[in-house]
Short mmCIF file of C-alpha atoms and ligand atoms in Angstrom, two decimals:
data_model
loop_
_atom_site.label_atom_id
_atom_site.label_comp_id
_atom_site.label_asym_id
_atom_site.label_seq_id
_atom_site.Cartn_x
_atom_site.Cartn_y
_atom_site.Cartn_z
CA MET A 1391 81.64 100.75 71.27
CA ARG A 1392 82.59 97.03 70.97
CA ILE A 1393 85.95 96.57 72.82
CA LEU A 1394 88.14 93.66 72.65
CA ILE A 1395 90.00 92.98 75.82
CA THR A 1396 92.89 90.34 75.82
CA GLY A 1397 93.66 88.99 79.32
CA GLY A 1398 89.88 90.01 79.80
CA ALA A 1399 89.75 87.18 82.80
CA GLY A 1400 92.95 88.57 84.59
CA PHE A 1401 92.77 90.79 87.69
CA LEU A 1402 92.96 94.19 85.83
CA GLY A 1403 91.36 92.58 82.47
CA SER A 1404 87.69 91.55 84.78
CA HIS A 1405 87.92 94.93 86.16
CA LEU A 1406 88.04 96.88 82.68
CA CYS A 1407 85.31 94.25 81.61
CA GLU A 1408 83.02 95.48 84.59
CA LEU A 1409 83.71 99.28 83.91
CA LEU A 1410 83.18 98.97 80.10
CA LEU A 1411 80.02 97.04 80.65
CA SER A 1412 78.62 99.40 83.28
CA LYS A 1413 79.06 102.37 80.68
CA LYS A 1414 76.96 100.13 78.07
CA HIS A 1415 79.64 99.19 75.66
CA LYS A 1416 80.01 95.88 74.35
CA VAL A 1417 82.68 93.55 75.58
CA VAL A 1418 84.62 90.77 73.84
CA CYS A 1419 86.97 88.87 76.33
CA MET A 1420 89.76 86.95 75.10
CA ASP A 1421 91.88 85.00 77.34
CA ASN A 1422 93.76 81.40 77.55
CA PHE A 1423 93.00 80.96 81.35
CA ILE A 1424 96.83 80.63 81.78
CA THR A 1425 96.86 82.97 84.83
CA GLY A 1426 93.27 84.43 84.29
CA SER A 1427 90.39 82.85 86.10
CA ARG A 1428 86.80 81.88 85.03
CA ASP A 1429 85.77 83.15 88.43
CA ASN A 1430 86.83 86.44 87.57
CA ILE A 1431 84.13 86.85 84.73
CA THR A 1432 81.50 84.47 85.89
CA SER A 1433 79.19 87.13 86.75
CA PHE A 1434 79.44 88.80 83.29
CA LEU A 1435 78.85 85.59 81.27
CA THR A 1436 74.86 86.00 81.54
CA ALA A 1437 75.19 89.61 80.37
CA PRO A 1438 74.00 90.22 76.74
CA ASN A 1439 77.01 92.76 75.96
CA PHE A 1440 79.58 90.18 76.95
CA GLU A 1441 81.40 87.64 74.74
CA LEU A 1442 84.18 85.19 75.80
CA ILE A 1443 86.74 83.94 73.17
CA GLU A 1444 89.10 81.20 74.59
CA HIS A 1445 92.11 81.83 72.70
CA ASN A 1446 96.13 82.54 73.12
CA VAL A 1447 96.84 85.69 71.61
CA THR A 1448 99.98 84.63 70.77
CA GLU A 1449 98.45 82.58 67.90
CA TYR A 1450 96.87 84.45 65.00
CA ILE A 1451 93.67 86.27 66.30
CA ASN A 1452 90.71 86.45 64.54
CA VAL A 1453 87.34 88.15 65.68
CA ASP A 1454 84.20 88.73 63.73
CA GLY A 1455 82.62 92.01 63.32
CA GLU A 1456 83.55 95.37 64.06
CA LEU A 1457 85.94 96.61 66.98
CA ASP A 1458 86.52 100.31 68.22
CA TRP A 1459 89.15 99.36 70.36
CA ILE A 1460 91.53 96.63 71.69
CA LEU A 1461 92.77 96.70 75.14
CA HIS A 1462 95.87 94.50 75.21
CA PHE A 1463 96.08 93.34 78.91
CA ALA A 1464 97.36 89.52 78.47
CA SER A 1465 100.32 88.66 79.99
CA PRO A 1466 101.44 86.95 83.20
CA ALA A 1467 102.23 89.99 85.52
CA SER A 1468 103.42 88.64 88.97
CA PRO A 1469 107.23 87.88 89.34
CA VAL A 1470 106.07 84.40 90.42
CA ASP A 1471 104.07 83.82 87.34
CA TYR A 1472 106.67 85.24 84.89
CA LEU A 1473 109.29 83.16 86.19
CA LYS A 1474 107.19 79.99 85.93
CA TYR A 1475 106.18 81.15 82.30
CA PRO A 1476 109.18 82.83 81.06
CA ILE A 1477 108.66 81.68 77.30
CA GLN A 1478 104.87 82.33 77.37
CA THR A 1479 105.72 85.72 79.01
CA LEU A 1480 107.98 86.69 76.15
CA LYS A 1481 105.73 85.44 73.55
CA VAL A 1482 102.64 87.22 74.62
CA GLY A 1483 104.52 90.62 75.14
CA SER A 1484 106.10 90.34 71.63
CA LEU A 1485 104.19 87.90 69.32
CA GLY A 1486 100.81 88.61 71.22
CA THR A 1487 101.25 92.27 70.93
CA HIS A 1488 102.00 92.14 67.27
CA ASN A 1489 98.87 90.05 66.85
CA ALA A 1490 96.76 92.42 68.51
CA LEU A 1491 98.13 95.26 66.62
CA GLY A 1492 97.71 93.68 63.53
CA LEU A 1493 93.80 93.28 64.34
CA ALA A 1494 93.83 96.86 65.37
CA LEU A 1495 95.09 97.90 62.21
CA ALA A 1496 92.75 95.60 60.31
CA LYS A 1497 89.58 96.58 62.10
CA GLY A 1498 90.53 100.49 62.26
CA ALA A 1499 90.29 99.85 66.06
CA GLY A 1500 92.12 101.81 68.73
CA PHE A 1501 94.88 100.16 70.80
CA LEU A 1502 95.98 100.29 74.22
CA LEU A 1503 99.08 98.82 75.81
CA ALA A 1504 99.00 97.53 79.15
CA SER A 1505 102.81 98.28 79.98
CA THR A 1506 104.35 98.38 83.44
CA SER A 1507 106.75 100.21 85.75
CA GLU A 1508 108.97 97.04 85.48
CA VAL A 1509 110.22 99.21 81.93
CA TYR A 1510 112.11 101.27 84.57
CA GLY A 1511 114.12 98.09 86.02
CA ASP A 1512 115.70 98.83 89.30
CA PRO A 1513 115.46 102.76 88.56
CA SER A 1514 118.52 104.87 89.45
CA CYS A 1515 115.94 107.99 90.01
CA ASN A 1516 112.90 108.08 92.38
CA PRO A 1517 110.28 108.89 91.43
CA GLN A 1518 110.31 107.57 87.84
CA PRO A 1519 108.92 110.21 85.05
CA GLU A 1520 107.64 108.66 81.79
CA LYS A 1521 110.95 110.38 80.32
CA TYR A 1522 113.20 108.08 82.22
CA TRP A 1523 114.62 105.29 80.14
CA GLY A 1524 115.21 102.69 82.78
CA ASN A 1525 117.62 100.19 84.37
CA VAL A 1526 116.79 96.82 83.12
CA ASN A 1527 118.94 93.72 83.27
CA PRO A 1528 117.97 91.92 80.10
CA ILE A 1529 119.24 88.42 80.56
CA GLY A 1530 118.14 88.40 84.26
CA PRO A 1531 115.31 86.41 85.48
CA ARG A 1532 112.70 89.38 85.28
CA GLY A 1533 113.83 90.18 82.05
CA VAL A 1534 111.43 88.17 80.43
CA TYR A 1535 108.71 90.41 81.46
CA ASP A 1536 110.72 93.64 81.32
CA GLU A 1537 112.16 93.04 77.80
CA ALA A 1538 108.87 91.97 76.47
CA LYS A 1539 106.89 95.09 77.91
CA ARG A 1540 109.70 97.30 76.14
CA PHE A 1541 109.27 95.47 73.02
CA ALA A 1542 105.45 95.75 73.09
CA GLU A 1543 106.17 99.68 73.99
CA ALA A 1544 108.64 99.73 70.78
CA ILE A 1545 106.11 97.82 68.23
CA THR A 1546 102.94 99.74 69.38
CA MET A 1547 104.85 103.22 68.70
CA ALA A 1548 105.73 101.65 65.25
CA TYR A 1549 102.39 101.06 64.68
CA HIS A 1550 101.45 104.40 65.44
CA ARG A 1551 104.05 106.03 63.40
CA TYR A 1552 104.09 103.97 60.37
CA HIS A 1553 100.53 102.55 60.32
CA ASN A 1554 98.77 105.51 61.84
CA VAL A 1555 97.31 103.04 64.51
CA ASN A 1556 95.39 105.29 67.19
CA THR A 1557 97.60 104.06 70.26
CA ARG A 1558 97.75 104.42 73.90
CA ILE A 1559 100.50 103.17 76.31
CA VAL A 1560 99.60 102.86 79.97
CA ARG A 1561 102.85 102.32 82.50
CA ILE A 1562 100.94 100.60 85.46
CA PHE A 1563 102.58 100.66 88.70
CA ASN A 1564 101.81 98.13 91.59
CA THR A 1565 98.02 97.61 91.73
CA TYR A 1566 95.77 95.61 94.32
CA GLY A 1567 92.27 94.74 94.97
CA ILE A 1568 89.49 92.29 94.74
CA ARG A 1569 90.01 89.35 92.27
CA MET A 1570 93.87 89.08 92.61
CA ARG A 1571 94.69 85.60 93.19
CA ALA A 1572 95.49 84.60 96.67
CA ASN A 1573 98.23 82.70 95.64
CA ASP A 1574 99.87 84.87 92.90
CA GLY A 1575 102.86 85.52 94.92
CA ARG A 1576 102.77 89.13 95.00
CA ALA A 1577 103.33 91.23 98.32
CA VAL A 1578 99.85 92.25 98.98
CA PRO A 1579 98.01 88.86 98.51
CA ASN A 1580 100.78 87.05 100.11
CA PHE A 1581 100.86 89.14 103.49
CA ILE A 1582 97.06 89.11 103.53
CA MET A 1583 96.64 85.47 103.44
CA GLN A 1584 99.98 84.65 105.87
CA ALA A 1585 98.04 87.32 108.41
CA LEU A 1586 94.74 85.74 107.92
CA LYS A 1587 96.03 82.14 108.38
CA SER A 1588 98.41 83.39 111.17
CA LYS A 1589 101.33 82.38 109.46
CA PRO A 1590 104.65 84.40 109.43
CA LEU A 1591 104.75 87.19 106.85
CA THR A 1592 107.55 86.38 104.35
CA ILE A 1593 109.55 89.67 103.50
CA TYR A 1594 112.49 89.43 100.95
CA GLY A 1595 115.56 91.30 102.05
CA ASP A 1596 115.35 93.50 104.89
CA GLY A 1597 112.10 94.99 104.07
CA SER A 1598 113.38 98.32 103.01
CA GLN A 1599 112.77 98.29 99.44
CA THR A 1600 109.84 100.40 98.48
CA ARG A 1601 106.56 99.93 96.63
CA SER A 1602 103.58 102.29 95.88
CA PHE A 1603 100.35 100.56 95.79
CA CYS A 1604 97.32 101.67 93.42
CA TYR A 1605 93.81 100.33 94.18
CA VAL A 1606 92.32 99.00 91.18
CA ASP A 1607 89.02 100.94 90.68
CA ASP A 1608 91.63 104.22 90.50
CA LEU A 1609 93.52 102.49 87.91
CA VAL A 1610 90.88 101.38 85.57
CA ARG A 1611 89.55 104.95 85.78
CA GLY A 1612 92.80 106.25 84.72
CA ILE A 1613 93.10 103.97 81.84
CA TRP A 1614 89.38 104.88 80.78
CA ASN A 1615 90.65 108.54 80.91
CA LEU A 1616 93.66 107.69 78.75
CA MET A 1617 91.34 106.22 76.11
CA ASN A 1618 89.47 109.31 76.06
CA THR A 1619 92.54 111.62 75.49
CA GLU A 1620 94.91 111.64 72.21
CA ILE A 1621 98.28 111.18 74.19
CA HIS A 1622 100.31 108.44 72.45
CA GLU A 1623 103.42 108.58 74.41
CA PRO A 1624 103.36 106.26 77.39
CA VAL A 1625 101.53 107.85 80.57
CA ASN A 1626 102.34 106.32 84.32
CA ILE A 1627 99.31 105.53 86.42
CA GLY A 1628 99.79 104.41 89.89
CA ASN A 1629 99.70 105.70 93.36
CA PRO A 1630 102.44 108.01 94.42
CA ARG A 1631 102.31 107.10 98.11
CA GLU A 1632 105.66 105.20 98.70
CA LEU A 1633 105.97 102.76 101.52
CA THR A 1634 108.71 100.03 102.54
CA MET A 1635 107.76 96.48 102.40
CA LEU A 1636 107.84 96.32 106.37
CA GLU A 1637 105.63 99.52 106.60
CA LEU A 1638 103.18 97.58 104.52
CA THR A 1639 103.05 94.50 106.50
CA LYS A 1640 102.61 96.60 109.64
CA ILE A 1641 99.58 98.19 108.27
CA ILE A 1642 97.99 94.87 107.24
CA LEU A 1643 98.75 93.13 110.32
CA GLN A 1644 97.04 96.16 112.22
CA ILE A 1645 94.06 96.38 110.03
CA ILE A 1646 93.62 92.49 110.52
CA GLY A 1647 94.46 92.66 114.32
CA SER A 1648 97.04 89.66 113.66
CA ASN A 1649 100.26 89.28 115.61
CA SER A 1650 102.12 87.15 113.05
CA LYS A 1651 105.65 87.16 112.90
CA ILE A 1652 108.02 88.54 110.28
CA ASP A 1653 110.18 85.62 108.53
CA TYR A 1654 112.84 87.29 106.71
CA CYS A 1655 113.36 85.27 103.29
CA SER A 1656 116.06 86.05 100.70
CA LEU A 1657 115.59 88.86 98.14
CA PRO A 1658 115.20 87.74 94.56
CA LEU A 1659 117.65 89.06 91.75
CA ASN A 1660 117.30 92.21 90.50
CA ASP A 1661 114.23 93.16 92.70
CA PRO A 1662 113.72 96.94 92.32
CA LYS A 1663 114.92 98.74 95.46
CA VAL A 1664 112.53 101.82 95.15
CA ARG A 1665 109.39 102.44 92.96
CA ARG A 1666 107.13 105.40 93.02
CA PRO A 1667 105.36 106.71 90.21
CA ASP A 1668 105.79 110.49 88.93
CA ILE A 1669 102.05 111.05 87.71
CA SER A 1670 102.24 114.81 86.98
CA LEU A 1671 101.52 113.64 83.45
CA ALA A 1672 98.40 111.87 84.21
CA ARG A 1673 97.42 114.77 86.55
CA ALA A 1674 97.57 117.64 83.72
CA GLN A 1675 96.64 115.50 80.91
CA LEU A 1676 93.96 113.17 82.32
CA ASP A 1677 92.62 115.04 85.07
CA TRP A 1678 93.24 111.83 87.08
CA GLU A 1679 94.90 111.22 90.55
CA PRO A 1680 94.05 108.29 92.77
CA ALA A 1681 91.12 108.83 95.46
CA ILE A 1682 91.34 105.63 97.55
CA LYS A 1683 93.52 105.64 100.39
CA LEU A 1684 95.97 102.41 101.05
CA GLU A 1685 94.15 101.62 104.27
CA ASP A 1686 90.76 101.79 102.73
CA GLY A 1687 91.80 99.84 99.65
CA LEU A 1688 93.42 97.28 101.70
CA LYS A 1689 90.42 96.80 103.88
CA LYS A 1690 88.16 95.95 100.75
CA THR A 1691 90.91 93.48 99.76
CA ILE A 1692 91.18 91.86 103.22
CA GLN A 1693 87.39 91.43 103.25
CA TYR A 1694 87.57 89.83 99.68
CA PHE A 1695 90.46 87.34 100.67
CA LYS A 1696 88.70 86.15 104.07
CA SER A 1697 86.43 84.41 101.70
CA LYS A 1698 89.65 82.51 100.16
CA VAL A 1699 90.97 81.34 103.35
N1 UDP B 1065 107.78 90.78 98.33
C1 UDP B 1065 108.21 90.11 99.76
N2 UDP B 1065 107.35 89.21 100.39
C2 UDP B 1065 106.50 88.59 99.49
C3 UDP B 1065 106.31 89.05 97.95
C4 UDP B 1065 106.86 90.04 97.69
O1 UDP B 1065 108.76 91.07 100.38
O2 UDP B 1065 105.98 87.52 99.93
C5 UDP B 1065 108.76 91.80 97.93
C6 UDP B 1065 109.17 91.72 96.55
O3 UDP B 1065 110.52 91.22 96.93
C7 UDP B 1065 109.23 93.29 96.18
C8 UDP B 1065 108.07 93.71 96.84
O4 UDP B 1065 107.15 92.56 97.86
O5 UDP B 1065 110.46 93.94 96.82
C9 UDP B 1065 106.87 93.77 95.78
O6 UDP B 1065 106.68 92.65 95.09
P1 UDP B 1065 105.75 91.92 94.13
O7 UDP B 1065 105.79 90.82 93.99
O8 UDP B 1065 104.35 92.49 94.52
O9 UDP B 1065 105.65 92.85 92.75
P2 UDP B 1065 107.10 93.78 92.30
O10 UDP B 1065 106.88 95.14 92.55
O11 UDP B 1065 108.29 93.03 92.74
O12 UDP B 1065 106.70 93.49 90.66
#
């Protein structure tokens, strides 16, 4: 197959490029490098099945030749990034998704949207099943990402229902692993880099808020299974092991053997208090569940970040 990945030079996009190249597919990577990085795709640039198009998906997209799938992963995805690029985040989720769907329709290609657990906002139920509609503050600082992705889901379903595009929607929960940016501001890279530099670990709030972290290899395997299953409704992909941020810092400090202190900082507005995926649907329909233990995934990630210190 020939597959376009928007945001192909990002953290998740580059892992998808790698997975699809390993399965002998042709990959067209589109990125404007606002948060993606050339380093992430350097090793693919010489591969005969790999093409790079430097383009902002928010502008009209044109790709020559046939396409079998479009995987729409372009978007800032770390809270720090989408607060820095609020308008671009809204535009890529809305205009960018419209452009990518239009291209899928024109090419007769399948379309997979990278959605997010952020559509659930600060959830009033835990774990979150796909049928939960969420608790999002549309005008809060995170609203630029949350509402863009909620719009993206709505327009994806509309293209499926009204234009019969073969669509998929994956709701991605917190994911970590190699090729994350050391300075992307998220909890895992922040804590690892701080511990490696023997600096205090910055916990926002009292550290009792929870997240559930999935290693990137598990995540891309789930996405591949979803592409190969006819489910048009959203599917959660994530690791259901839930832990507090304080617990996460303890595990990271223990693996690194660091005795960095904790620096308690103010909690960002609308920071979700809990987050954990209900993955019953993925288990039943995709025959998928995560296989990589948090401690093992963190060890690989720490190894990667050691070269960035
Ligand atoms: N967080 C933290 N310290 C940091 C970075 C993040 O305590 O240096 C917290 C953040 O407030 C949130 C959780 O860790 O409660 C996960 O944040 P992240 O930015 O990784 O992603 P989110 O799940 O909020 O999208």
